[in-house]
Coordinates of C-alpha atoms in Angstrom, one line a residue:
Chain A
M1 CA -2.9 34.1 12.0
S2 CA -3.3 36.0 8.8
T3 CA -6.5 36.6 6.8
G4 CA -5.3 34.2 4.2
H5 CA -4.8 31.5 6.8
V6 CA -8.3 32.1 8.2
I7 CA -9.9 31.6 4.7
E8 CA -7.8 28.4 4.2
L9 CA -8.9 27.1 7.6
V10 CA -12.6 27.9 7.1
I11 CA -12.7 26.1 3.7
S12 CA -10.8 23.1 5.2
I13 CA -13.3 22.9 8.1
V14 CA -16.3 23.1 5.8
L15 CA -15.0 20.4 3.5
F16 CA -13.9 18.2 6.5
G17 CA -17.4 18.6 8.1
A18 CA -19.1 17.6 4.9
V19 CA -16.9 14.5 4.6
A20 CA -17.6 13.5 8.3
A21 CA -21.3 13.7 7.6
M22 CA -20.8 11.3 4.6
G23 CA -18.9 9.0 6.8
F24 CA -21.7 8.6 9.3
W25 CA -24.3 8.3 6.6
A26 CA -22.2 5.6 4.9
A27 CA -23.6 3.0 7.3
R28 CA -26.9 3.1 5.3
W29 CA -25.2 3.2 1.9
R30 CA -25.8 0.0 -0.1
K31 CA -28.0 -1.1 2.8
P32 CA -26.2 -4.0 4.6
G33 CA -28.4 -6.8 6.0
D34 CA -26.6 -7.0 9.3
M35 CA -23.7 -4.6 10.0
M36 CA -22.6 -6.8 12.9
H37 CA -20.6 -9.1 10.8
L38 CA -17.0 -8.7 9.6
D39 CA -18.0 -9.3 6.0
E40 CA -20.2 -6.2 6.3
W41 CA -18.4 -3.9 8.8
G42 CA -14.8 -4.9 7.7
L43 CA -15.3 -5.7 4.0
G44 CA -18.3 -3.6 3.0
G45 CA -20.3 -6.7 2.1
R46 CA -17.6 -8.1 -0.3
S47 CA -19.7 -6.4 -2.9
F48 CA -17.8 -3.5 -4.4
G49 CA -17.7 -3.1 -8.2
T50 CA -15.0 -1.8 -10.5
W51 CA -15.6 1.9 -9.8
I52 CA -15.9 1.8 -6.0
T53 CA -12.9 -0.5 -5.8
W54 CA -10.9 1.9 -7.9
F55 CA -11.6 4.8 -5.6
L56 CA -11.2 2.7 -2.5
V57 CA -8.0 1.0 -3.3
G58 CA -6.6 4.1 -4.9
G59 CA -7.4 6.0 -1.7
D60 CA -5.9 3.2 0.2
L61 CA -2.6 2.8 -1.6
Y62 CA -1.9 6.4 -2.6
T63 CA -2.1 8.0 0.8
A64 CA -2.0 11.7 1.8
Y65 CA 1.4 10.9 3.3
T66 CA 2.6 9.7 -0.1
F67 CA 1.4 13.0 -1.7
V68 CA 3.3 15.0 0.9
A69 CA 6.4 12.8 1.4
V70 CA 7.3 12.0 -2.2
P71 CA 7.7 15.6 -3.3
A72 CA 9.4 16.3 0.0
L73 CA 11.9 13.5 -0.8
V74 CA 12.3 14.9 -4.4
F75 CA 12.8 18.4 -2.9
G76 CA 15.6 17.0 -0.7
A77 CA 17.3 14.4 -2.9
G78 CA 16.0 14.9 -6.5
A79 CA 15.9 11.9 -8.8
A80 CA 16.2 9.3 -6.0
G81 CA 12.8 10.4 -4.6
F82 CA 11.2 9.5 -8.0
F83 CA 11.4 5.8 -7.2
A84 CA 7.7 5.9 -6.2
V85 CA 6.8 6.1 -9.9
P86 CA 8.5 2.9 -11.2
Y87 CA 7.3 1.3 -7.9
T88 CA 3.7 1.9 -8.7
V89 CA 4.1 0.9 -12.3
V90 CA 5.7 -2.5 -11.5
V91 CA 3.3 -3.4 -8.7
Y92 CA 0.2 -4.1 -10.8
P93 CA 1.6 -6.5 -13.4
L94 CA 3.5 -8.1 -10.6
M95 CA 0.5 -8.8 -8.5
F96 CA -2.1 -9.3 -11.2
L97 CA -2.0 -13.2 -11.1
V98 CA -1.4 -13.4 -7.4
L99 CA -4.3 -11.1 -6.2
I100 CA -7.0 -12.9 -8.2
R101 CA -6.0 -16.2 -6.5
L102 CA -6.1 -14.5 -3.1
W103 CA -9.5 -13.1 -3.9
S104 CA -10.8 -16.6 -5.1
V105 CA -9.6 -18.6 -2.1
S106 CA -10.8 -15.9 0.3
H107 CA -14.2 -15.8 -1.4
R108 CA -14.6 -19.5 -1.1
H109 CA -13.4 -19.9 2.5
G110 CA -14.5 -16.6 3.9
F111 CA -11.0 -15.3 4.7
V112 CA -10.9 -11.8 6.0
T113 CA -7.1 -11.3 6.5
P114 CA -3.9 -12.6 4.9
A115 CA -3.2 -14.5 8.1
D116 CA -6.6 -16.4 7.7
F117 CA -5.3 -17.7 4.4
V118 CA -1.9 -18.7 5.8
R119 CA -3.7 -20.5 8.7
A120 CA -5.7 -22.6 6.3
R121 CA -3.0 -23.1 3.6
F122 CA -0.2 -24.3 5.9
G123 CA -2.2 -25.6 8.8
S124 CA 0.0 -23.6 11.1
P125 CA -1.5 -21.2 13.8
T126 CA 2.1 -20.2 14.6
L127 CA 2.8 -19.0 11.1
A128 CA -0.5 -17.2 10.9
L129 CA 0.2 -15.5 14.2
L130 CA 3.6 -14.3 12.9
V131 CA 1.9 -13.0 9.8
A132 CA -0.8 -11.2 11.8
I133 CA 1.7 -9.6 14.2
T134 CA 3.9 -8.5 11.4
G135 CA 0.9 -7.0 9.7
I136 CA -0.3 -5.1 12.8
V137 CA 3.2 -3.8 13.6
A138 CA 3.8 -2.7 10.1
T139 CA 0.5 -0.9 9.8
M140 CA 0.5 1.1 13.1
P141 CA 3.2 3.6 12.1
Y142 CA 1.6 3.8 8.7
I143 CA -1.5 5.1 10.3
A144 CA 0.6 7.5 12.4
L145 CA 2.1 8.8 9.2
Q146 CA -1.3 9.9 7.9
L147 CA -1.4 12.2 10.9
V148 CA 2.0 13.5 9.9
G149 CA 0.4 14.5 6.6
I150 CA -2.4 16.3 8.3
S151 CA -0.2 18.1 10.8
A152 CA 2.1 19.3 8.0
V153 CA -1.0 21.1 6.6
L154 CA -2.1 22.4 10.0
K155 CA 1.4 23.8 10.7
T156 CA 1.3 25.7 7.4
M157 CA -2.0 27.3 8.3
G158 CA -0.3 28.4 11.6
L159 CA -1.9 25.8 13.9
G160 CA 1.0 24.4 15.9
S161 CA -1.1 22.7 18.6
H162 CA -2.2 19.1 18.5
W163 CA -5.9 19.8 19.3
P164 CA -7.2 20.1 15.7
L165 CA -5.5 16.8 15.0
V166 CA -7.0 15.1 18.0
I167 CA -10.5 16.3 17.0
A168 CA -10.1 15.2 13.4
F169 CA -9.1 11.8 14.6
L170 CA -12.0 11.5 17.1
V171 CA -14.4 12.2 14.3
L172 CA -12.7 9.7 12.0
A173 CA -12.8 7.1 14.8
A174 CA -16.5 7.7 15.4
Y175 CA -17.7 7.2 11.9
T176 CA -15.3 4.3 11.2
F177 CA -16.7 2.6 14.3
Q178 CA -20.2 3.1 13.0
S179 CA -19.9 2.5 9.2
G180 CA -16.8 0.3 8.9
L181 CA -15.3 0.0 5.4
R182 CA -18.2 1.8 3.8
A183 CA -17.1 5.1 5.3
P184 CA -13.7 5.3 3.6
A185 CA -15.2 3.8 0.4
L186 CA -17.7 6.7 0.2
I187 CA -15.3 9.4 1.3
A188 CA -12.7 8.2 -1.3
F189 CA -14.9 9.7 -4.1
V190 CA -14.7 13.2 -2.6
K191 CA -11.0 12.8 -1.7
D192 CA -10.1 11.9 -5.3
L193 CA -12.2 14.6 -6.9
L194 CA -10.4 17.2 -4.8
I195 CA -7.0 15.7 -5.3
Y196 CA -7.3 15.4 -9.1
A197 CA -8.7 18.9 -9.4
V198 CA -5.9 20.3 -7.2
I199 CA -3.1 18.5 -9.0
I200 CA -4.3 19.3 -12.5
V201 CA -4.5 22.9 -11.7
T202 CA -1.2 22.8 -9.9
V203 CA 0.9 21.2 -12.7
I204 CA -0.4 23.7 -15.2
Y205 CA -0.5 26.9 -13.1
I206 CA 2.8 26.6 -11.1
P207 CA 5.1 25.8 -14.1
Y208 CA 3.4 28.7 -15.9
K209 CA 4.1 31.1 -13.1
L210 CA 7.7 29.8 -12.7
G211 CA 8.6 30.1 -16.4
G212 CA 8.1 26.5 -17.6
F213 CA 9.5 23.0 -16.7
G214 CA 12.8 23.7 -18.5
H215 CA 13.5 26.6 -16.2
I216 CA 12.3 24.6 -13.1
F217 CA 14.7 21.7 -13.9
D218 CA 17.6 24.0 -14.7
A219 CA 17.1 25.8 -11.4
A220 CA 16.9 22.4 -9.6
S221 CA 20.2 21.2 -11.2
K222 CA 21.9 24.4 -10.2
H223 CA 20.6 24.1 -6.7
F224 CA 21.8 20.5 -6.3
S225 CA 25.3 21.2 -7.9
A226 CA 25.8 24.2 -5.6
A227 CA 25.4 22.1 -2.4
T228 CA 28.4 20.8 -0.5
P229 CA 28.4 18.0 0.5
P230 CA 26.1 16.9 -2.4
T231 CA 22.5 16.3 -1.3
G232 CA 21.0 15.1 -4.5
S233 CA 20.8 15.5 -8.3
T234 CA 18.2 15.6 -11.1
V235 CA 19.4 12.2 -12.5
L236 CA 20.8 9.3 -10.5
G237 CA 24.4 9.0 -9.6
S238 CA 26.5 5.8 -10.3
N239 CA 26.2 4.7 -6.6
N240 CA 22.4 4.8 -6.1
Q241 CA 21.0 3.2 -9.2
L242 CA 20.9 -0.3 -7.7
N243 CA 19.2 1.1 -4.7
Y244 CA 16.7 2.9 -6.9
A245 CA 15.7 -0.3 -8.7
T246 CA 15.7 -2.6 -5.7
L247 CA 13.8 0.0 -3.7
A248 CA 11.1 0.2 -6.4
F249 CA 10.9 -3.5 -6.8
G250 CA 11.0 -4.3 -3.1
S251 CA 8.3 -1.7 -2.3
A252 CA 6.2 -3.2 -5.1
L253 CA 6.5 -6.6 -3.5
A254 CA 5.6 -5.2 -0.1
L255 CA 2.6 -3.1 -1.2
F256 CA 0.0 -5.8 -1.5
L257 CA 1.3 -7.7 1.6
Y258 CA 0.1 -4.8 3.7
P259 CA -3.2 -5.9 5.4
H260 CA -5.0 -2.8 4.3
S261 CA -4.3 -3.5 0.6
V262 CA -5.7 -7.0 1.1
T263 CA -8.8 -5.5 2.7
G264 CA -9.4 -3.4 -0.3
V265 CA -8.9 -6.3 -2.7
L266 CA -11.2 -8.7 -0.7
A267 CA -14.0 -6.1 -0.6
S268 CA -14.4 -6.3 -4.4
K269 CA -17.1 -8.6 -5.7
S270 CA -15.3 -10.6 -8.4
R271 CA -12.1 -11.5 -10.1
N272 CA -12.8 -9.2 -13.1
V273 CA -13.2 -6.2 -10.8
I274 CA -9.6 -6.9 -9.6
K275 CA -8.2 -7.4 -13.1
R276 CA -9.8 -4.2 -14.4
N277 CA -8.4 -2.3 -11.4
M278 CA -4.9 -3.6 -12.2
S279 CA -5.2 -1.7 -15.5
A280 CA -7.0 1.3 -14.1
L281 CA -5.2 2.0 -10.8
P282 CA -2.0 3.3 -12.7
A283 CA -4.0 6.4 -13.3
Y284 CA -3.0 7.3 -9.8
S285 CA 0.6 6.6 -10.6
F286 CA 0.4 9.2 -13.3
L287 CA -0.9 11.6 -10.7
L288 CA 1.8 10.6 -8.3
G289 CA 4.4 11.3 -11.1
L290 CA 3.1 14.8 -11.5
I291 CA 3.0 15.3 -7.7
A292 CA 6.6 14.2 -7.3
L293 CA 7.6 17.0 -9.7
L294 CA 6.2 19.5 -7.1
G295 CA 9.4 19.0 -5.2
F296 CA 11.4 20.6 -8.1
M297 CA 8.8 23.3 -8.4
A298 CA 9.4 24.1 -4.7
I299 CA 13.1 24.4 -5.4
A300 CA 12.6 26.7 -8.3
A301 CA 10.1 28.8 -6.3
G302 CA 12.5 29.1 -3.4
T303 CA 10.0 27.5 -1.0
T304 CA 11.4 26.8 2.5
P305 CA 10.0 24.2 4.9
I306 CA 8.8 25.1 8.4
G307 CA 11.8 24.5 10.7
K308 CA 13.4 21.2 9.7
D309 CA 10.1 19.6 8.8
G310 CA 10.6 18.7 5.1
N311 CA 7.0 17.4 4.9
T312 CA 5.7 20.9 5.0
I313 CA 7.2 21.7 1.6
V314 CA 4.1 20.9 -0.5
P315 CA 1.6 22.8 1.8
R316 CA 4.1 25.7 1.9
L317 CA 4.3 25.7 -1.9
F318 CA 0.5 25.8 -2.2
D319 CA 0.3 28.6 0.5
Q320 CA 2.9 30.6 -1.5
M321 CA 1.6 30.2 -5.0
F322 CA -2.2 30.0 -4.7
P323 CA -4.9 32.3 -3.6
S324 CA -6.1 31.5 -0.1
W325 CA -9.4 29.8 -1.2
F326 CA -7.7 27.4 -3.5
A327 CA -4.9 26.6 -1.0
G328 CA -7.8 25.9 1.4
V329 CA -9.2 23.3 -1.0
A330 CA -5.8 21.8 -1.5
F331 CA -5.2 21.5 2.2
A332 CA -8.6 19.9 2.7
A333 CA -7.7 17.4 -0.1
V334 CA -4.5 16.4 1.8
G335 CA -6.4 16.2 5.1
I336 CA -9.3 14.1 3.7
G337 CA -6.8 12.1 1.8
A338 CA -5.3 11.1 5.1
L339 CA -8.6 9.9 6.6
V340 CA -9.4 7.3 3.9
P341 CA -6.3 5.2 4.3
A342 CA -6.2 5.7 8.1
A343 CA -9.7 4.3 8.3
I344 CA -8.9 1.3 6.1
M345 CA -5.6 0.6 7.9
S346 CA -7.3 0.6 11.3
I347 CA -10.0 -1.7 10.0
A348 CA -7.4 -4.1 8.6
A349 CA -5.3 -4.1 11.8
A350 CA -8.4 -4.7 13.8
N351 CA -9.5 -7.6 11.6
L352 CA -6.1 -9.2 12.0
F353 CA -6.3 -8.9 15.8
T354 CA -9.8 -10.3 15.9
R355 CA -9.4 -13.2 13.5
N356 CA -5.9 -14.3 14.2
I357 CA -5.3 -13.4 17.8
W358 CA -8.6 -13.0 19.6
R359 CA -10.5 -15.9 17.9
E360 CA -7.4 -18.1 17.7
Y361 CA -6.1 -17.8 21.2
I362 CA -8.7 -16.2 23.5
K363 CA -12.3 -16.9 22.4
R364 CA -12.4 -19.8 20.0
D365 CA -16.2 -20.0 19.7
A366 CA -16.6 -16.3 18.8
S367 CA -19.8 -15.7 16.8
P368 CA -19.7 -13.3 13.8
R369 CA -21.5 -10.7 16.0
H370 CA -18.8 -11.0 18.6
E371 CA -16.0 -10.7 16.0
A372 CA -17.6 -7.6 14.6
W373 CA -17.7 -6.1 18.1
V374 CA -14.1 -6.9 18.9
S375 CA -13.0 -5.5 15.6
K376 CA -14.9 -2.2 16.1
I377 CA -13.4 -1.7 19.5
V378 CA -9.8 -2.6 18.4
S379 CA -10.1 -0.2 15.4
L380 CA -10.6 2.6 18.0
L381 CA -7.7 1.4 20.1
V382 CA -5.4 1.3 17.0
K383 CA -6.3 4.8 16.0
F384 CA -5.7 6.1 19.5
G385 CA -2.3 4.3 19.5
A386 CA -1.4 6.1 16.3
L387 CA -2.5 9.4 17.7
L388 CA -0.2 8.8 20.8
F389 CA 2.7 8.1 18.4
I390 CA 2.4 11.6 17.0
V391 CA 1.4 13.6 20.1
V392 CA 3.7 11.9 22.6
L393 CA 6.6 10.8 20.5
N394 CA 8.5 12.6 17.8
P395 CA 6.9 12.4 14.3
Q396 CA 10.4 11.5 13.0
F397 CA 10.0 8.3 15.0
S398 CA 6.9 7.2 13.1
I399 CA 8.7 7.9 9.8
D400 CA 11.6 5.7 10.9
L401 CA 9.2 3.0 12.1
Q402 CA 7.3 3.1 8.8
L403 CA 10.6 2.5 7.0
I404 CA 11.1 -0.6 9.2
G405 CA 7.5 -1.5 8.5
G406 CA 8.2 -1.9 4.8
V407 CA 11.1 -4.2 5.5
I408 CA 9.2 -6.4 7.9
I409 CA 6.0 -6.7 5.9
L410 CA 8.2 -8.0 3.1
Q411 CA 9.1 -11.0 5.3
T412 CA 5.5 -12.3 4.9
L413 CA 6.1 -12.7 1.1
P414 CA 7.0 -16.4 1.1
S415 CA 4.0 -17.5 3.2
V416 CA 1.4 -15.1 1.7
A417 CA 2.3 -14.3 -1.9
L418 CA 4.3 -17.5 -2.7
G419 CA 1.8 -19.5 -0.6
L420 CA -0.9 -18.5 -3.1
L421 CA 1.2 -19.9 -6.0
T422 CA 2.6 -23.0 -4.4
R423 CA 2.3 -25.3 -1.3
W424 CA 5.8 -26.5 -1.7
F425 CA 7.3 -24.8 1.4
H426 CA 7.3 -26.5 4.7
R427 CA 5.4 -24.6 7.5
W428 CA 8.4 -24.5 9.8
A429 CA 10.7 -23.6 7.0
L430 CA 8.6 -20.5 6.5
V431 CA 8.8 -19.6 10.2
I432 CA 12.6 -20.0 10.1
G433 CA 12.9 -18.0 6.9
W434 CA 10.7 -15.2 8.4
A435 CA 13.0 -15.1 11.5
A436 CA 16.1 -15.0 9.3
G437 CA 14.7 -12.2 7.1
M438 CA 13.7 -10.2 10.2
A439 CA 17.0 -10.6 11.9
I440 CA 19.1 -9.6 8.8
G441 CA 16.7 -6.7 8.0
M442 CA 16.9 -5.3 11.5
W443 CA 20.7 -5.6 11.6
M444 CA 21.0 -3.8 8.3
L445 CA 18.7 -1.0 9.2
Y446 CA 20.5 -0.6 12.5
T447 CA 23.8 0.1 10.7
I448 CA 22.3 2.9 8.6
P449 CA 22.8 6.4 10.0
N450 CA 20.8 9.5 9.1
P451 CA 23.1 12.4 8.4
K452 CA 20.2 14.9 8.4
T453 CA 18.9 14.2 11.8
G454 CA 22.2 13.1 13.2
H455 CA 20.8 9.7 14.3
L456 CA 23.3 6.8 14.1
H457 CA 20.8 4.0 13.5
F458 CA 17.6 3.3 11.6
G459 CA 18.3 6.4 9.5
G460 CA 17.3 5.0 6.1
S461 CA 16.9 1.9 4.0
A462 CA 19.8 2.3 1.6
F463 CA 22.5 -0.2 2.7
S464 CA 26.1 0.3 1.6
L465 CA 27.5 -2.8 0.0
S466 CA 30.9 -1.8 1.3
K467 CA 29.8 -3.0 4.8
L468 CA 29.8 -6.5 3.4
G469 CA 33.4 -6.1 2.4
L470 CA 32.6 -5.3 -1.2
D471 CA 34.8 -2.8 -2.9
T472 CA 32.1 -0.4 -4.2
D473 CA 30.1 2.7 -3.2
W474 CA 26.8 1.1 -4.3
T475 CA 23.8 0.9 -2.0
I476 CA 21.0 -1.5 -2.1
Y477 CA 17.5 -1.6 -0.5
T478 CA 17.5 -3.4 2.8
G479 CA 14.1 -5.0 2.4
F480 CA 15.2 -6.6 -0.9
V481 CA 18.3 -8.3 0.7
A482 CA 16.3 -9.4 3.7
V483 CA 13.6 -11.1 1.7
I484 CA 16.2 -12.8 -0.5
V485 CA 17.8 -14.2 2.7
N486 CA 14.3 -15.2 4.0
L487 CA 13.6 -17.1 0.7
L488 CA 17.0 -18.8 0.6
V489 CA 16.6 -20.0 4.2
A490 CA 13.0 -21.1 3.6
V491 CA 14.1 -23.2 0.6
I492 CA 17.0 -24.8 2.3
A493 CA 15.0 -25.5 5.5
T494 CA 12.1 -27.0 3.4
L495 CA 14.6 -29.4 1.7
I496 CA 16.0 -30.4 5.1
L497 CA 12.6 -30.8 6.8
K498 CA 11.2 -32.8 3.9
A499 CA 14.3 -35.1 3.9
A500 CA 13.8 -35.5 7.7
K501 CA 10.1 -36.2 7.1
A502 CA 9.1 -33.6 9.7
P503 CA 5.3 -33.5 10.0
D504 CA 3.8 -30.7 7.8
G505 CA 0.5 -29.0 8.3
A506 CA -2.6 -30.0 6.3
D507 CA -3.8 -27.8 3.4
A508 CA -7.4 -26.9 3.9
T509 CA -7.7 -25.4 0.4
T510 CA -8.0 -27.2 -3.0
A511 CA -6.6 -26.3 -6.4
D512 CA -10.0 -25.2 -7.6
D513 CA -10.4 -22.7 -4.7
Y514 CA -7.8 -20.5 -6.4
T515 CA -9.9 -19.9 -9.5
A516 CA -13.3 -19.7 -7.9
D517 CA -15.3 -16.7 -9.0
E518 CA -18.4 -14.7 -8.2
G519 CA -21.5 -16.9 -7.8
D520 CA -19.5 -20.1 -7.2
P521 CA -20.5 -22.0 -4.0
K522 CA -18.7 -21.0 -0.9
V523 CA -17.4 -23.4 1.7
S524 CA -19.7 -23.3 4.7
E525 CA -17.7 -21.8 7.5
V526 CA -16.3 -24.7 9.4
P527 CA -15.1 -23.7 12.9
V528 CA -11.4 -24.0 13.0
A529 CA -10.4 -27.3 14.4
V530 CA -8.5 -27.4 17.7
Chain B
M1 CA -5.1 -29.8 11.8
T2 CA -7.7 -32.5 12.2
E3 CA -10.4 -30.8 10.2
P4 CA -11.6 -32.8 7.3
E5 CA -11.3 -31.5 3.7
P6 CA -14.4 -29.3 3.2
G7 CA -16.3 -31.8 1.1
G8 CA -19.0 -29.4 -0.2
A9 CA -16.5 -27.5 -2.3
S10 CA -14.8 -30.3 -4.0
G11 CA -18.1 -32.0 -4.8
S12 CA -19.6 -29.0 -6.5
D13 CA -16.3 -28.4 -8.4
G14 CA -16.5 -31.9 -9.7
A15 CA -20.0 -31.3 -11.0
E16 CA -18.7 -28.1 -12.6
T17 CA -15.9 -29.8 -14.4
S18 CA -18.2 -32.3 -16.0
G19 CA -20.9 -29.7 -16.8
D20 CA -20.8 -27.1 -19.6
V21 CA -18.5 -24.8 -17.6
P22 CA -14.9 -26.1 -18.2
R23 CA -12.5 -26.1 -15.3
R24 CA -11.1 -22.6 -15.0
S25 CA -7.4 -21.9 -15.3
D26 CA -5.3 -18.8 -15.0
R27 CA -2.6 -20.3 -17.2
S28 CA -1.9 -18.6 -20.5
A29 CA 1.2 -17.9 -22.6
W30 CA 0.0 -14.3 -22.7
N31 CA 0.8 -13.9 -19.0
W32 CA 4.5 -13.6 -20.0
L33 CA 3.5 -10.2 -21.4
L34 CA 3.3 -9.0 -17.8
L35 CA 7.1 -9.4 -17.4
L36 CA 7.7 -6.4 -19.7
P37 CA 6.3 -3.7 -17.4
I38 CA 7.9 -5.4 -14.4
V39 CA 11.4 -5.5 -15.8
I40 CA 11.8 -2.5 -18.1
P41 CA 11.0 0.2 -15.5
L42 CA 13.8 -1.2 -13.3
I43 CA 16.6 -1.0 -15.8
T44 CA 17.9 2.4 -14.8
P45 CA 20.5 2.9 -17.7
L46 CA 17.5 3.0 -20.1
F47 CA 16.3 6.3 -18.7
N48 CA 19.0 7.8 -16.4
R49 CA 19.8 10.9 -18.5
D50 CA 18.7 14.5 -18.9
S51 CA 18.3 14.7 -22.6
P52 CA 16.2 14.5 -24.7
R53 CA 13.9 16.7 -22.7
L54 CA 10.1 16.7 -23.4
G55 CA 8.4 20.0 -22.8
G56 CA 11.4 21.0 -20.6
I57 CA 11.1 17.7 -18.5
P58 CA 14.3 15.5 -18.5
M59 CA 14.1 12.1 -20.0
F60 CA 14.5 10.5 -16.6
Y61 CA 11.1 11.8 -15.6
W62 CA 9.0 11.7 -18.8
L63 CA 10.1 8.2 -19.8
Q64 CA 9.3 6.7 -16.4
I65 CA 5.9 8.4 -16.4
A66 CA 5.5 6.9 -20.0
F67 CA 6.2 3.4 -18.6
I68 CA 2.7 3.6 -17.0
V69 CA 1.3 3.1 -20.4
L70 CA 3.3 -0.1 -20.8
G71 CA 1.8 -1.4 -17.5
V72 CA -1.7 -0.5 -18.5
G73 CA -1.3 -2.0 -21.9
A74 CA 0.1 -5.4 -20.7
T75 CA -2.5 -5.9 -18.0
T76 CA -5.4 -4.9 -20.3
I77 CA -4.2 -7.3 -23.0
V78 CA -3.9 -10.2 -20.5
Y79 CA -7.3 -9.4 -19.1
R80 CA -9.0 -9.2 -22.5
V81 CA -7.4 -12.3 -23.9
G82 CA -8.4 -14.3 -20.7
K83 CA -11.9 -13.0 -21.0
R84 CA -12.3 -14.0 -24.6
R85 CA -11.0 -17.5 -24.1
R86 CA -13.5 -18.0 -21.3
S87 CA -16.6 -16.8 -23.0

């Protein structure tokens, strides 16, 4: 290990230690009445204002993995990797009207998870269970990916072993257990301060050192045109434009279906907090746009990844271009940036298990105190599961699984997102649509090879339309096709079930619930009827 | 589900409707404005070219980053208009 790496490591450890102390102290921040309640432990008291929500949801959606993987994608493929920018532009206007309705109905009925809502809206425990399982399965590899982000940094500092990762996660698990959602909410401030500082310095300093953006993009163009077979380009080709647009759109549809996004939204205190955040969160998209360009800077600087691990490209670029102390700050920013979403995701997955599996099927008379206990313990299990993913299995496996996660979480769109807008769908039609979307999505992913790793299946999400017999070289985002199939099936099945007068579930919500706001009376929590 | 409609909520809502606070609604013609930042960033032929460059950055990148302003603008207007109509 070189002196430079030692300085980087010391700075990272100091910052990480400071953040861990904050995480434990967070239990006393905004003094909760009783921490042993999911509203407190799992949703921070449902009391966060505009600023805290901005940091919390920002830290939740724009994860450390995003900041490592997006430039890595741009480094490898060029323009196609930039889809993350339109994706995070489209998502806020798209979800604006939907999320305020979700907040209102959850505020009135005390819902903690998206599956809670589906349970009440469609009167179907089965549909709620499917939504809960889909959410947990999609979230697990996402947590594991945060570890991939941390381990990319550790590798760059010359630490190949898993131990630092295990220790970091144990500390994270301990303070999340104690402080719940307050810990990531508080840590998100530090994380963002570090990330903003690092990126602003980076996008000024590195292009200056490399001779300007013009030179960087010329070098990237030359790099891509020299490669045979072609690996990428600085603008899109004719065959991947449809995939680019559908991937951006499909990812935007999926983003707020993830349970951890819902957790961030429900922790805010009013509709206006959410609306203001829909205008303010794109500040992170701007940051992401700049970060994506790091991929091109790495090409121009001749940066090479460690082994075949493309995710090390950004840490390697920092290591190469910056003095050790600043690289240390940047590495700490990535590491801490991974802890915030990992904490929120594990809380969200734990809440799904507690509310929609444990209370629904195992202990129906669970008290709030009991619920909080179950969630705290499950949040630990979820994190250890994610750790096992990385330590025991190949990290590439979690990357592939996360890709699948995006496709499967999209299949909850008709019941969760459309369910907030209309009660037209029949509950069993939504179940059938979900199954159809899952089946077609899995089949499509199965047929996609990954030429880089040599895997024949589950190697990407760009599906060649030629496989459907179409005479074209265009590709399309798998999740987009799967959710369209899901919707079509759900519509047809609803028409058939309604014509056959199949019994539908009762709707426990009223039209007014969807516009309720801060200060409006809540429905007293009625135990779910058997 | 055999659970009765939670009566407390609908009762208080009824009072609210007849009181000085009018029944809330999210409906507004201004909401259509939200379609612009959803549709425009997905039309790839609009920005899929290298020139004109801005500060050395190809159009593909700077224009898509500029679309962020479109999203912020539309959501801000819809929020402001909704707030004014309510107060």
